[in-house]
Amino acid sequence: MEAYEFYATPENGTIVIPERYRAKITSGVRVILFGQAPQKENSNNNLSGRKSDMLLSPSLKTNGWKFDREFANER
């Protein structure tokens, strides 16, 4: 079984398979739908939703941590 992912907006209950996949899909298909809420555009940049979350730097609270270089380099 091959998997193809694409975004589509249903029109009257119909989802159109993109042209680039039509030749590859020659038999029945299993359909799993994931509804997606409209995303608000972020005013700080052109990215929105999960994509911008992936670009944010992680932050760690390191108060009270002691770094021991010898311990870190032990094998």
GROMACS .gro file of N, CA, C and O in nm:
model
  300
    1MET      N    1   0.085  -0.118   0.000
    1MET     CA    2   0.000   0.000   0.000
    1MET      C    3   0.089   0.123   0.000
    1MET      O    4   0.183   0.133   0.077
    2GLU      N    5   0.061   0.214  -0.087
    2GLU     CA    6   0.133   0.340  -0.096
    2GLU      C    7   0.050   0.448  -0.027
    2GLU      O    8  -0.073   0.442  -0.026
    3ALA      N    9   0.117   0.547   0.030
    3ALA     CA   10   0.047   0.658   0.096
    3ALA      C   11   0.082   0.788   0.025
    3ALA      O   12   0.198   0.811  -0.011
    4TYR      N   13  -0.017   0.870   0.004
    4TYR     CA   14   0.001   1.000  -0.058
    4TYR      C   15  -0.068   1.102   0.031
    4TYR      O   16  -0.181   1.083   0.073
    5GLU      N   17   0.001   1.209   0.063
    5GLU     CA   18  -0.057   1.312   0.149
    5GLU      C   19  -0.071   1.441   0.070
    5GLU      O   20   0.021   1.483   0.000
    6PHE      N   21  -0.187   1.502   0.080
    6PHE     CA   22  -0.211   1.630   0.017
    6PHE      C   23  -0.324   1.699   0.091
    6PHE      O   24  -0.397   1.638   0.167
    7TYR      N   25  -0.335   1.828   0.072
    7TYR     CA   26  -0.442   1.906   0.133
    7TYR      C   27  -0.546   1.938   0.028
    7TYR      O   28  -0.511   1.968  -0.087
    8ALA      N   29  -0.670   1.926   0.066
    8ALA     CA   30  -0.779   1.953  -0.027
    8ALA      C   31  -0.895   2.016   0.051
    8ALA      O   32  -0.913   1.990   0.169
    9THR      N   33  -0.971   2.095  -0.017
    9THR     CA   34  -1.093   2.152   0.040
    9THR      C   35  -1.211   2.082  -0.026
    9THR      O   36  -1.227   2.092  -0.148
   10PRO      N   37  -1.290   2.009   0.053
   10PRO     CA   38  -1.405   1.939  -0.006
   10PRO      C   39  -1.504   2.039  -0.067
   10PRO      O   40  -1.529   2.144  -0.010
   11GLU      N   41  -1.557   2.003  -0.181
   11GLU     CA   42  -1.660   2.084  -0.247
   11GLU      C   43  -1.781   1.994  -0.269
   11GLU      O   44  -1.773   1.896  -0.342
   12ASN      N   45  -1.891   2.024  -0.201
   12ASN     CA   46  -2.012   1.942  -0.207
   12ASN      C   47  -1.983   1.797  -0.172
   12ASN      O   48  -2.034   1.704  -0.235
   13GLY      N   49  -1.896   1.775  -0.072
   13GLY     CA   50  -1.865   1.640  -0.027
   13GLY      C   51  -1.766   1.565  -0.114
   13GLY      O   52  -1.741   1.447  -0.094
   14THR      N   53  -1.704   1.632  -0.210
   14THR     CA   54  -1.610   1.567  -0.301
   14THR      C   55  -1.469   1.621  -0.280
   14THR      O   56  -1.450   1.742  -0.271
   15ILE      N   57  -1.373   1.530  -0.270
   15ILE     CA   58  -1.233   1.568  -0.261
   15ILE      C   59  -1.166   1.526  -0.391
   15ILE      O   60  -1.172   1.411  -0.432
   16VAL      N   61  -1.101   1.620  -0.456
   16VAL     CA   62  -1.035   1.593  -0.584
   16VAL      C   63  -0.893   1.546  -0.558
   16VAL      O   64  -0.818   1.609  -0.484
   17ILE      N   65  -0.857   1.433  -0.619
   17ILE     CA   66  -0.720   1.382  -0.609
   17ILE      C   67  -0.632   1.463  -0.704
   17ILE      O   68  -0.665   1.477  -0.822
   18PRO      N   69  -0.521   1.517  -0.654
   18PRO     CA   70  -0.434   1.597  -0.741
   18PRO      C   71  -0.387   1.518  -0.863
   18PRO      O   72  -0.367   1.397  -0.857
   19GLU      N   73  -0.371   1.587  -0.972
   19GLU     CA   74  -0.332   1.528  -1.100
   19GLU      C   75  -0.207   1.442  -1.088
   19GLU      O   76  -0.198   1.335  -1.148
   20ARG      N   77  -0.109   1.485  -1.008
   20ARG     CA   78   0.018   1.412  -0.998
   20ARG      C   79   0.003   1.274  -0.937
   20ARG      O   80   0.091   1.190  -0.951
   21TYR      N   81  -0.109   1.245  -0.867
   21TYR     CA   82  -0.130   1.115  -0.805
   21TYR      C   83  -0.228   1.028  -0.883
   21TYR      O   84  -0.236   0.909  -0.859
   22ARG      N   85  -0.302   1.083  -0.975
   22ARG     CA   86  -0.408   1.007  -1.042
   22ARG      C   87  -0.358   0.885  -1.117
   22ARG      O   88  -0.420   0.780  -1.114
   23ALA      N   89  -0.244   0.894  -1.183
   23ALA     CA   90  -0.191   0.780  -1.258
   23ALA      C   91  -0.142   0.670  -1.164
   23ALA      O   92  -0.141   0.553  -1.200
   24LYS      N   93  -0.103   0.706  -1.042
   24LYS     CA   94  -0.051   0.608  -0.947
   24LYS      C   95  -0.163   0.535  -0.874
   24LYS      O   96  -0.142   0.426  -0.824
   25ILE      N   97  -0.280   0.594  -0.869
   25ILE     CA   98  -0.393   0.534  -0.797
   25ILE      C   99  -0.485   0.471  -0.900
   25ILE      O  100  -0.562   0.538  -0.966
   26THR      N  101  -0.473   0.338  -0.915
   26THR     CA  102  -0.548   0.269  -1.019
   26THR      C  103  -0.653   0.173  -0.964
   26THR      O  104  -0.725   0.110  -1.040
   27SER      N  105  -0.658   0.158  -0.832
   27SER     CA  106  -0.756   0.068  -0.772
   27SER      C  107  -0.825   0.140  -0.657
   27SER      O  108  -0.812   0.260  -0.641
   28GLY      N  109  -0.895   0.065  -0.576
   28GLY     CA  110  -0.964   0.124  -0.462
   28GLY      C  111  -0.866   0.188  -0.365
   28GLY      O  112  -0.747   0.158  -0.365
   29VAL      N  113  -0.915   0.277  -0.284
   29VAL     CA  114  -0.832   0.348  -0.188
   29VAL      C  115  -0.895   0.341  -0.050
   29VAL      O  116  -1.016   0.326  -0.036
   30ARG      N  117  -0.812   0.351   0.051
   30ARG     CA  118  -0.859   0.366   0.188
   30ARG      C  119  -0.844   0.514   0.222
   30ARG      O  120  -0.739   0.572   0.202
   31VAL      N  121  -0.951   0.573   0.273
   31VAL     CA  122  -0.951   0.717   0.300
   31VAL      C  123  -0.959   0.741   0.449
   31VAL      O  124  -1.044   0.686   0.517
   32ILE      N  125  -0.866   0.821   0.500
   32ILE     CA  126  -0.868   0.866   0.639
   32ILE      C  127  -0.867   1.017   0.635
   32ILE      O  128  -0.778   1.077   0.575
   33LEU      N  129  -0.964   1.079   0.696
   33LEU     CA  130  -0.975   1.225   0.692
   33LEU      C  131  -0.933   1.284   0.826
   33LEU      O  132  -0.973   1.236   0.931
   34PHE      N  133  -0.852   1.388   0.821
   34PHE     CA  134  -0.815   1.466   0.938
   34PHE      C  135  -0.864   1.607   0.914
   34PHE      O  136  -0.812   1.677   0.828
   35GLY      N  137  -0.966   1.647   0.987
   35GLY     CA  138  -1.017   1.783   0.972
   35GLY      C  139  -0.916   1.883   1.025
   35GLY      O  140  -0.848   1.859   1.123
   36GLN      N  141  -0.905   1.995   0.959
   36GLN     CA  142  -0.809   2.096   0.999
   36GLN      C  143  -0.882   2.228   1.015
   36GLN      O  144  -0.947   2.275   0.922
   37ALA      N  145  -0.871   2.287   1.134
   37ALA     CA  146  -0.933   2.417   1.159
   37ALA      C  147  -0.857   2.524   1.083
   37ALA      O  148  -0.735   2.514   1.067
   38PRO      N  149  -0.926   2.627   1.037
   38PRO     CA  150  -0.855   2.736   0.971
   38PRO      C  151  -0.753   2.797   1.066
   38PRO      O  152  -0.779   2.814   1.185
   39GLN      N  153  -0.636   2.827   1.014
   39GLN     CA  154  -0.530   2.882   1.098
   39GLN      C  155  -0.524   3.032   1.080
   39GLN      O  156  -0.537   3.085   0.970
   40LYS      N  157  -0.502   3.100   1.192
   40LYS     CA  158  -0.487   3.245   1.189
   40LYS      C  159  -0.347   3.279   1.143
   40LYS      O  160  -0.251   3.212   1.179
   41GLU      N  161  -0.335   3.385   1.066
   41GLU     CA  162  -0.204   3.426   1.020
   41GLU      C  163  -0.134   3.501   1.131
   41GLU      O  164  -0.190   3.589   1.194
   42ASN      N  165  -0.010   3.465   1.156
   42ASN     CA  166   0.070   3.528   1.259
   42ASN      C  167   0.118   3.663   1.207
   42ASN      O  168   0.178   3.673   1.101
   43SER      N  169   0.096   3.770   1.284
   43SER     CA  170   0.133   3.903   1.237
   43SER      C  171   0.284   3.924   1.238
   43SER      O  172   0.334   4.012   1.170
   44ASN      N  173   0.360   3.842   1.315
   44ASN     CA  174   0.504   3.860   1.322
   44ASN      C  175   0.576   3.802   1.202
   44ASN      O  176   0.685   3.844   1.168
   45ASN      N  177   0.518   3.702   1.137
   45ASN     CA  178   0.581   3.641   1.021
   45ASN      C  179   0.474   3.574   0.936
   45ASN      O  180   0.357   3.578   0.968
   46ASN      N  181   0.514   3.512   0.828
   46ASN     CA  182   0.419   3.449   0.738
   46ASN      C  183   0.384   3.306   0.779
   46ASN      O  184   0.302   3.243   0.715
   47LEU      N  185   0.451   3.253   0.879
   47LEU     CA  186   0.424   3.117   0.923
   47LEU      C  187   0.312   3.117   1.025
   47LEU      O  188   0.293   3.212   1.098
   48SER      N  189   0.239   3.009   1.031
   48SER     CA  190   0.133   3.000   1.130
   48SER      C  191   0.125   2.858   1.183
   48SER      O  192   0.174   2.764   1.121
   49GLY      N  193   0.064   2.842   1.299
   49GLY     CA  194   0.039   2.710   1.355
   49GLY      C  195   0.165   2.635   1.388
   49GLY      O  196   0.261   2.690   1.439
   50ARG      N  197   0.166   2.505   1.357
   50ARG     CA  198   0.274   2.415   1.397
   50ARG      C  199   0.408   2.450   1.334
   50ARG      O  200   0.511   2.429   1.393
   51LYS      N  201   0.408   2.502   1.212
   51LYS     CA  202   0.536   2.531   1.147
   51LYS      C  203   0.616   2.633   1.227
   51LYS      O  204   0.735   2.617   1.245
   52SER      N  205   0.551   2.738   1.275
   52SER     CA  206   0.624   2.838   1.351
   52SER      C  207   0.668   2.783   1.486
   52SER      O  208   0.772   2.819   1.537
   53ASP      N  209   0.589   2.691   1.545
   53ASP     CA  210   0.628   2.631   1.671
   53ASP      C  211   0.757   2.552   1.656
   53ASP      O  212   0.839   2.548   1.748
   54MET      N  213   0.778   2.488   1.543
   54MET     CA  214   0.898   2.409   1.522
   54MET      C  215   1.022   2.497   1.512
   54MET      O  216   1.133   2.452   1.537
   55LEU      N  217   1.005   2.623   1.475
   55LEU     CA  218   1.120   2.711   1.457
   55LEU      C  219   1.162   2.781   1.585
   55LEU      O  220   1.267   2.843   1.590
   56LEU      N  221   1.080   2.775   1.688
   56LEU     CA  222   1.114   2.841   1.813
   56LEU      C  223   1.222   2.764   1.886
   56LEU      O  224   1.225   2.642   1.886
   57SER      N  225   1.313   2.837   1.950
   57SER     CA  226   1.419   2.773   2.027
   57SER      C  227   1.362   2.719   2.157
   57SER      O  228   1.284   2.784   2.223
   58PRO      N  229   1.404   2.599   2.195
   58PRO     CA  230   1.358   2.545   2.323
   58PRO      C  231   1.425   2.619   2.437
   58PRO      O  232   1.537   2.668   2.424
   59SER      N  233   1.357   2.631   2.549
   59SER     CA  234   1.417   2.695   2.665
   59SER      C  235   1.417   2.596   2.780
   59SER      O  236   1.322   2.520   2.799
   60LEU      N  237   1.526   2.594   2.853
   60LEU     CA  238   1.541   2.506   2.968
   60LEU      C  239   1.572   2.589   3.090
   60LEU      O  240   1.651   2.684   3.083
   61LYS      N  241   1.513   2.553   3.203
   61LYS     CA  242   1.547   2.618   3.328
   61LYS      C  243   1.667   2.545   3.386
   61LYS      O  244   1.659   2.427   3.419
   62THR      N  245   1.779   2.612   3.397
   62THR     CA  246   1.902   2.549   3.442
   62THR      C  247   1.946   2.598   3.579
   62THR      O  248   2.059   2.571   3.620
   63ASN      N  249   1.860   2.669   3.649
   63ASN     CA  250   1.894   2.713   3.785
   63ASN      C  251   1.921   2.592   3.871
   63ASN      O  252   1.844   2.497   3.875
   64GLY      N  253   2.032   2.591   3.940
   64GLY     CA  254   2.065   2.481   4.029
   64GLY      C  255   2.139   2.367   3.960
   64GLY      O  256   2.180   2.273   4.027
   65TRP      N  257   2.155   2.370   3.831
   65TRP     CA  258   2.229   2.265   3.761
   65TRP      C  259   2.378   2.290   3.777
   65TRP      O  260   2.425   2.403   3.768
   66LYS      N  261   2.452   2.184   3.799
   66LYS     CA  262   2.598   2.194   3.804
   66LYS      C  263   2.653   2.109   3.690
   66LYS      O  264   2.620   1.993   3.678
   67PHE      N  265   2.737   2.171   3.610
   67PHE     CA  266   2.795   2.099   3.497
   67PHE      C  267   2.933   2.050   3.536
   67PHE      O  268   3.019   2.127   3.577
   68ASP      N  269   2.955   1.920   3.525
   68ASP     CA  270   3.082   1.858   3.556
   68ASP      C  271   3.141   1.805   3.426
   68ASP      O  272   3.097   1.703   3.374
   69ARG      N  273   3.238   1.876   3.373
   69ARG     CA  274   3.296   1.841   3.244
   69ARG      C  275   3.358   1.701   3.247
   69ARG      O  276   3.346   1.625   3.153
   70GLU      N  277   3.424   1.666   3.355
   70GLU     CA  278   3.486   1.533   3.366
   70GLU      C  279   3.380   1.424   3.361
   70GLU      O  280   3.395   1.324   3.292
   71PHE      N  281   3.270   1.442   3.433
   71PHE     CA  282   3.162   1.344   3.433
   71PHE      C  283   3.099   1.333   3.293
   71PHE      O  284   3.071   1.225   3.244
   72ALA      N  285   3.081   1.446   3.226
   72ALA     CA  286   3.020   1.447   3.092
   72ALA      C  287   3.108   1.376   2.990
   72ALA      O  288   3.057   1.316   2.896
   73ASN      N  289   3.240   1.379   3.010
   73ASN     CA  290   3.330   1.319   2.913
   73ASN      C  291   3.373   1.178   2.948
   73ASN      O  292   3.452   1.117   2.875
   74GLU      N  293   3.325   1.123   3.060
   74GLU     CA  294   3.359   0.986   3.095
   74GLU      C  295   3.304   0.890   2.991
   74GLU      O  296   3.198   0.910   2.936
   75ARG      N  297   3.374   0.783   2.966
   75ARG     CA  298   3.327   0.683   2.870
   75ARG      C  299   3.291   0.557   2.939
   75ARG      O  300   3.346   0.499   3.015
   0.00000   0.00000   0.00000
